[in-house]
Coordinates of C-alpha atoms and ligand atoms in Angstrom, one line a residue:
M899 CA -25.1 196.9 -64.6
S900 CA -27.1 199.6 -62.9
S901 CA -28.5 202.6 -64.5
Y902 CA -30.1 205.9 -63.4
P903 CA -31.1 206.7 -60.7
A904 CA -28.5 204.4 -59.0
A905 CA -25.8 205.3 -61.6
R906 CA -25.0 209.0 -61.7
S907 CA -21.9 210.1 -63.7
R908 CA -22.0 213.5 -62.1
R909 CA -20.8 212.1 -58.7
L910 CA -17.2 212.0 -59.9
R911 CA -17.3 215.5 -61.3
R912 CA -18.5 217.2 -58.1
T913 CA -15.3 218.8 -56.9
P914 CA -12.0 220.0 -58.5
A915 CA -10.2 217.4 -56.4
L916 CA -12.4 214.5 -57.6
R917 CA -12.1 215.6 -61.2
R918 CA -8.3 215.8 -60.8
Q919 CA -8.2 212.2 -59.5
V920 CA -10.2 210.8 -62.4
T921 CA -8.4 212.7 -65.1
E922 CA -7.5 210.4 -68.0
T923 CA -5.0 212.7 -69.7
R924 CA -2.3 214.6 -67.9
L925 CA 0.0 217.1 -69.6
D926 CA 3.5 217.7 -68.4
A927 CA 5.8 220.5 -69.6
S928 CA 8.5 217.9 -70.5
M929 CA 6.3 216.8 -73.4
F930 CA 6.5 220.2 -75.0
V931 CA 9.1 221.3 -77.6
L932 CA 9.2 225.0 -78.5
P933 CA 10.0 225.8 -82.2
V934 CA 12.4 228.8 -82.6
F935 CA 13.6 230.9 -85.5
V936 CA 17.3 231.8 -85.3
V937 CA 18.8 234.6 -87.4
P938 CA 22.5 235.6 -87.8
G939 CA 23.8 238.6 -85.9
N940 CA 23.5 240.1 -82.5
G941 CA 20.7 241.8 -80.5
I942 CA 18.1 240.9 -83.0
R943 CA 14.5 240.3 -81.7
K944 CA 12.0 240.7 -84.5
E945 CA 8.4 239.8 -83.8
I946 CA 6.7 237.6 -86.4
S947 CA 3.5 239.6 -87.1
S948 CA 1.4 236.5 -87.9
M949 CA 2.6 234.7 -84.8
P950 CA 2.2 237.1 -81.8
G951 CA 4.8 236.4 -79.1
N952 CA 7.1 234.6 -81.5
Y953 CA 10.3 236.2 -82.7
Q954 CA 13.2 235.8 -85.1
L955 CA 16.0 235.8 -82.6
S956 CA 19.8 236.1 -82.8
V957 CA 21.6 233.5 -80.7
D958 CA 22.3 236.0 -77.8
E959 CA 18.6 236.7 -77.6
L960 CA 17.7 233.1 -77.8
I961 CA 19.7 232.2 -74.7
P962 CA 17.4 233.9 -72.1
L963 CA 14.3 232.4 -73.8
A964 CA 15.9 228.9 -73.6
Q965 CA 16.7 229.5 -69.9
E966 CA 13.1 230.5 -69.3
A967 CA 11.8 227.4 -71.0
E968 CA 14.3 225.2 -69.1
A969 CA 13.2 226.7 -65.7
L970 CA 9.6 225.9 -66.5
G971 CA 10.5 222.3 -67.3
V972 CA 9.8 222.6 -71.1
G973 CA 11.2 219.4 -72.8
G974 CA 13.1 220.9 -75.7
M975 CA 13.6 223.4 -78.5
L976 CA 13.2 222.8 -82.2
F977 CA 15.5 225.0 -84.3
F978 CA 14.8 226.6 -87.6
G979 CA 17.3 228.9 -89.3
I980 CA 17.0 232.0 -91.4
P981 CA 20.3 232.4 -93.3
E982 CA 21.8 235.6 -94.5
T983 CA 21.8 234.5 -98.1
K984 CA 20.0 231.7 -100.0
D985 CA 20.9 229.9 -103.2
E986 CA 19.6 227.3 -105.6
E987 CA 21.0 224.3 -103.6
G988 CA 20.4 225.6 -100.1
T989 CA 24.1 225.6 -99.3
P990 CA 23.7 227.7 -96.2
A991 CA 21.8 224.8 -94.6
W992 CA 25.0 223.0 -93.8
D993 CA 27.2 226.0 -92.9
P994 CA 28.7 225.1 -89.5
E995 CA 28.7 228.8 -88.6
G996 CA 25.0 229.2 -89.6
P997 CA 22.4 230.3 -87.1
V998 CA 21.1 226.7 -86.3
P999 CA 24.5 225.1 -85.4
Q1000 CA 25.4 228.2 -83.4
G1001 CA 22.0 228.2 -81.7
I1002 CA 22.2 224.5 -80.8
A1003 CA 25.7 224.9 -79.4
A1004 CA 24.7 227.9 -77.3
I1005 CA 21.7 226.1 -75.9
K1006 CA 23.7 223.0 -75.1
E1007 CA 26.0 225.3 -73.1
H1008 CA 23.5 227.7 -71.4
A1009 CA 20.3 225.6 -71.1
P1010 CA 21.6 222.0 -71.0
D1011 CA 18.4 220.4 -69.7
L1012 CA 16.6 221.2 -73.0
V1013 CA 16.6 218.5 -75.7
T1014 CA 17.9 220.1 -78.9
W1015 CA 15.8 219.2 -82.0
A1016 CA 17.1 220.2 -85.4
D1017 CA 14.6 220.5 -88.3
V1018 CA 16.2 219.4 -91.5
C1019 CA 14.8 220.9 -94.7
L1020 CA 16.2 223.0 -97.4
C1021 CA 13.2 225.3 -97.9
E1022 CA 14.5 228.0 -95.6
Y1023 CA 17.8 228.0 -97.5
T1024 CA 16.9 227.8 -101.2
S1025 CA 16.3 230.9 -103.3
H1026 CA 13.2 229.3 -104.8
G1027 CA 11.8 228.2 -101.4
H1028 CA 11.5 224.5 -102.4
C1029 CA 12.5 221.7 -100.0
G1030 CA 15.1 220.3 -102.4
I1031 CA 17.0 220.8 -105.6
V1032 CA 14.7 221.8 -108.5
K1033 CA 15.4 220.2 -111.9
G1034 CA 13.1 220.8 -114.8
G1035 CA 10.6 222.5 -112.6
V1036 CA 10.3 219.5 -110.2
V1037 CA 11.9 218.8 -106.8
D1038 CA 14.5 216.1 -107.5
N1039 CA 14.3 213.5 -104.7
D1040 CA 17.5 211.6 -105.1
A1041 CA 19.7 214.6 -105.8
T1042 CA 18.4 216.2 -102.6
L1043 CA 19.2 213.4 -100.2
P1044 CA 22.9 214.0 -99.9
L1045 CA 22.3 217.7 -99.2
L1046 CA 19.8 216.9 -96.4
A1047 CA 22.4 214.5 -94.9
R1048 CA 25.0 217.2 -95.0
A1049 CA 22.7 219.5 -93.1
A1050 CA 21.9 216.8 -90.6
L1051 CA 25.6 216.2 -90.0
A1052 CA 26.3 219.9 -89.4
Y1053 CA 23.5 219.9 -86.7
A1054 CA 24.6 216.7 -85.1
A1055 CA 28.2 218.1 -84.9
A1056 CA 26.8 221.2 -83.2
G1057 CA 25.1 219.0 -80.6
A1058 CA 21.6 218.3 -81.8
D1059 CA 20.1 215.4 -79.8
V1060 CA 17.3 214.8 -82.3
I1061 CA 17.5 215.2 -86.1
A1062 CA 14.1 215.9 -87.6
P1063 CA 13.8 215.7 -91.4
S1064 CA 10.7 217.6 -92.5
D1065 CA 11.3 217.7 -96.3
M1066 CA 9.2 214.5 -97.1
M1067 CA 11.7 213.2 -99.7
D1068 CA 11.6 209.4 -100.0
G1069 CA 14.6 207.6 -98.5
R1070 CA 15.9 210.5 -96.4
V1071 CA 15.7 208.8 -93.0
G1072 CA 18.0 205.9 -94.2
V1073 CA 20.5 208.2 -95.9
I1074 CA 20.7 210.5 -92.8
R1075 CA 21.0 207.5 -90.5
S1076 CA 23.9 206.1 -92.5
V1077 CA 25.7 209.4 -92.8
L1078 CA 25.4 210.1 -89.1
D1079 CA 26.6 206.6 -88.2
A1080 CA 29.6 206.8 -90.5
A1081 CA 30.6 210.1 -88.8
G1082 CA 30.4 208.5 -85.4
F1083 CA 27.0 210.0 -84.4
T1084 CA 25.4 206.6 -83.8
D1085 CA 23.9 208.0 -80.6
R1086 CA 21.8 210.8 -82.2
A1087 CA 18.1 210.1 -82.7
I1088 CA 16.0 210.7 -85.8
C1089 CA 12.4 211.9 -85.5
S1090 CA 10.9 211.7 -88.9
Y1091 CA 8.2 214.0 -90.0
S1092 CA 6.7 210.8 -91.4
V1093 CA 3.2 212.0 -91.9
K1094 CA 3.3 215.6 -93.0
Y1095 CA 0.3 216.9 -95.0
A1096 CA 0.4 219.6 -97.7
S1097 CA -1.5 221.9 -95.3
A1098 CA -2.7 225.5 -95.5
F1099 CA -2.1 225.6 -91.7
Y1100 CA 1.6 226.3 -92.4
G1101 CA 0.8 229.8 -93.7
P1102 CA 2.2 231.9 -90.8
F1103 CA 5.4 229.7 -90.6
R1104 CA 6.3 230.6 -94.2
D1105 CA 6.2 234.3 -93.1
A1106 CA 8.3 233.5 -90.1
A1107 CA 10.9 231.4 -92.0
D1108 CA 10.6 233.3 -95.3
S1109 CA 10.2 229.9 -97.0
A1110 CA 7.1 230.2 -99.2
P1111 CA 7.8 228.5 -102.6
A1112 CA 8.4 231.0 -105.4
F1113 CA 6.4 228.9 -107.8
G1114 CA 4.1 225.8 -107.4
D1115 CA 3.5 224.1 -104.1
R1116 CA 4.6 221.1 -102.0
R1117 CA 1.9 218.7 -103.1
T1118 CA 4.3 216.3 -104.9
H1119 CA 6.1 215.5 -101.7
Q1120 CA 3.8 216.3 -98.8
M1121 CA 0.7 214.2 -98.2
D1122 CA -2.8 214.8 -99.4
P1123 CA -5.1 215.7 -96.5
P1124 CA -7.8 213.1 -97.2
N1125 CA -5.4 210.2 -96.8
V1126 CA -4.8 208.0 -93.7
R1127 CA -3.9 204.6 -95.1
E1128 CA -1.0 206.3 -96.8
A1129 CA 0.1 207.6 -93.4
R1130 CA 0.5 204.1 -92.2
R1131 CA 2.7 203.3 -95.1
E1132 CA 4.9 206.4 -94.6
V1133 CA 5.3 205.4 -90.9
E1134 CA 6.2 201.8 -91.8
L1135 CA 8.8 202.9 -94.4
D1136 CA 10.5 205.4 -92.0
I1137 CA 10.7 202.8 -89.2
L1138 CA 12.4 200.4 -91.7
E1139 CA 14.9 203.1 -92.5
G1140 CA 15.7 203.6 -88.9
A1141 CA 13.4 206.4 -87.4
D1142 CA 13.5 206.5 -83.6
M1143 CA 10.3 208.6 -83.4
V1144 CA 7.6 209.4 -85.9
M1145 CA 5.6 212.6 -86.3
V1146 CA 2.2 213.6 -87.5
K1147 CA 1.8 217.2 -88.7
P1148 CA -0.4 219.3 -88.4
A1149 CA -1.9 218.0 -85.1
G1150 CA -5.4 219.4 -84.3
P1151 CA -7.1 218.8 -87.7
Y1152 CA -5.4 215.3 -87.8
L1153 CA -6.3 213.8 -84.4
D1154 CA -7.6 210.6 -86.1
V1155 CA -4.2 210.2 -87.8
I1156 CA -2.4 210.6 -84.5
R1157 CA -4.6 207.9 -83.1
E1158 CA -4.1 205.6 -86.1
V1159 CA -0.3 206.0 -85.8
R1160 CA -0.4 205.5 -82.0
G1161 CA -2.2 202.2 -82.6
M1162 CA 0.4 200.8 -85.0
V1163 CA 3.8 201.7 -83.4
D1164 CA 5.5 201.4 -80.1
L1165 CA 7.9 204.2 -80.9
P1166 CA 7.2 207.7 -79.4
V1167 CA 4.6 209.5 -81.4
V1168 CA 5.2 213.2 -81.9
A1169 CA 2.6 215.7 -83.0
Y1170 CA 3.3 219.2 -84.4
Q1171 CA 0.7 221.9 -83.5
V1172 CA 1.6 224.1 -86.4
S1173 CA 1.7 227.9 -86.9
G1174 CA -1.8 228.2 -88.3
E1175 CA -3.3 226.3 -85.3
F1176 CA -1.4 228.6 -82.9
S1177 CA -2.3 231.8 -84.8
M1178 CA -6.0 231.0 -85.0
V1179 CA -6.2 230.7 -81.3
K1180 CA -4.2 233.9 -80.8
A1181 CA -6.3 235.9 -83.2
A1182 CA -9.7 234.8 -81.9
A1183 CA -8.5 235.4 -78.3
E1184 CA -7.3 238.9 -79.2
R1185 CA -10.8 239.7 -80.5
G1186 CA -12.3 238.4 -77.2
W1187 CA -14.1 235.6 -79.1
I1188 CA -12.6 232.8 -77.1
D1189 CA -10.6 232.4 -73.8
G1190 CA -7.2 231.9 -75.3
E1191 CA -5.6 230.2 -72.3
R1192 CA -8.4 227.6 -72.0
V1193 CA -8.4 226.9 -75.7
M1194 CA -4.6 226.5 -75.6
M1195 CA -4.8 223.9 -72.9
E1196 CA -7.8 222.2 -74.4
S1197 CA -6.1 221.9 -77.8
L1198 CA -3.0 220.4 -76.2
T1199 CA -5.1 218.0 -74.2
G1200 CA -6.8 216.9 -77.3
I1201 CA -3.5 216.2 -79.1
V1202 CA -2.2 214.2 -76.1
R1203 CA -5.5 212.3 -75.6
A1204 CA -5.4 211.3 -79.3
G1205 CA -2.1 209.6 -78.5
A1206 CA 0.9 212.0 -78.9
D1207 CA 3.7 211.5 -76.4
I1208 CA 5.5 214.8 -77.4
V1209 CA 3.9 218.0 -78.8
L1210 CA 5.8 220.5 -80.8
T1211 CA 4.0 223.8 -80.0
Y1212 CA 4.4 227.5 -80.0
F1213 CA 2.5 227.4 -76.8
A1214 CA 5.2 225.5 -75.0
I1215 CA 6.3 228.2 -72.5
D1216 CA 2.7 229.6 -71.9
A1217 CA 1.3 226.1 -71.4
A1218 CA 4.2 225.1 -69.1
R1219 CA 3.4 228.3 -67.0
V1220 CA -0.2 227.3 -66.7
L1221 CA 0.7 223.8 -65.6
K1222 CA 3.0 225.2 -63.0
E1223 CA 0.4 227.7 -61.6
N1224 CA -2.2 225.0 -61.4
R1225 CA 0.0 222.6 -59.5
Ligands
PBG1497 C1 9.7 222.8 -93.5 C2 8.8 223.0 -92.4 C3 7.6 223.7 -92.4 C4 7.1 223.6 -91.1 C5 8.0 223.0 -90.3 N1 9.0 222.5 -91.1 C6 6.9 224.4 -93.5 C7 6.5 223.7 -94.7 O1 6.5 222.5 -94.9 O2 6.0 224.4 -95.6 C8 5.7 224.2 -90.7 C9 5.6 224.5 -89.3 C10 4.5 225.4 -88.9 O3 3.6 225.8 -89.7 O4 4.5 225.8 -87.7 N2 11.0 223.2 -93.2

């Protein structure tokens, strides 16, 4: 093996064309999934102040956004709903007329090339903001499972391609799989939020979805940030229950976890670049402290380099546009 001066690493970095040829990580818009917040009503387009460029949208306003995403080759859309009313059990989560089923059906019709992903969790639908039924001050795992399954079923019936439970209850993947299968939806995929940390990076989302817990926090069901062996166990259990894809969330601060999961499974690995990751880039760029576009692309490259096949990101449209311009 030769070394300097015969060996010179800079030779392959000399021109943009050379650098393009030796690129080890390529992004494609089809890897991106755009999360959206759907509200009841018509003509509603309300910007989320902590997530510039993201809106709570009624279904009619969602359609042009979906068509823009589709035209740019974005892979899919992940649906969150903000219901008119909330209650103790999160009943509006499985209302077939709710914003999520209506949004999914509209996108299936008007932007059919997008893969429709339905987030399944009760926190947007419960009056207390917890991810399940609360009994004696704690989230009751087993009582919550049938409710999650009902929500999953409503989204599948509306046309969801991927059911994505994000609540972190034990056993939910298996229960959702069996309820979907019994109803004839054997062809719908489950992407489990297998490795979801109790993260402060979800802050802006809880504004967007109006889902901050009224008391306590989510540490009894979401994972503790220091743990990675536990992530392996979560992934194993979800695969045994029938998950088709597994997710790590957040993404940027957990690249080692993405790499760990990549190394242990052959299923697609999904990473969620969450609201706080997005908003930090936006805020620093607004102040002129960083080049927002370059940081956006670099952050996505890092997530894919770590081993993600699919990235859920609020940058989906902007990043797809950059990829298109640079082609
Ligand atoms: C739960 C859910 C959350 C996010 C996605 N699904 C919030 C939470 O667990 O508190 C966070 C997404 C983000 O921050 O972008 N329904």
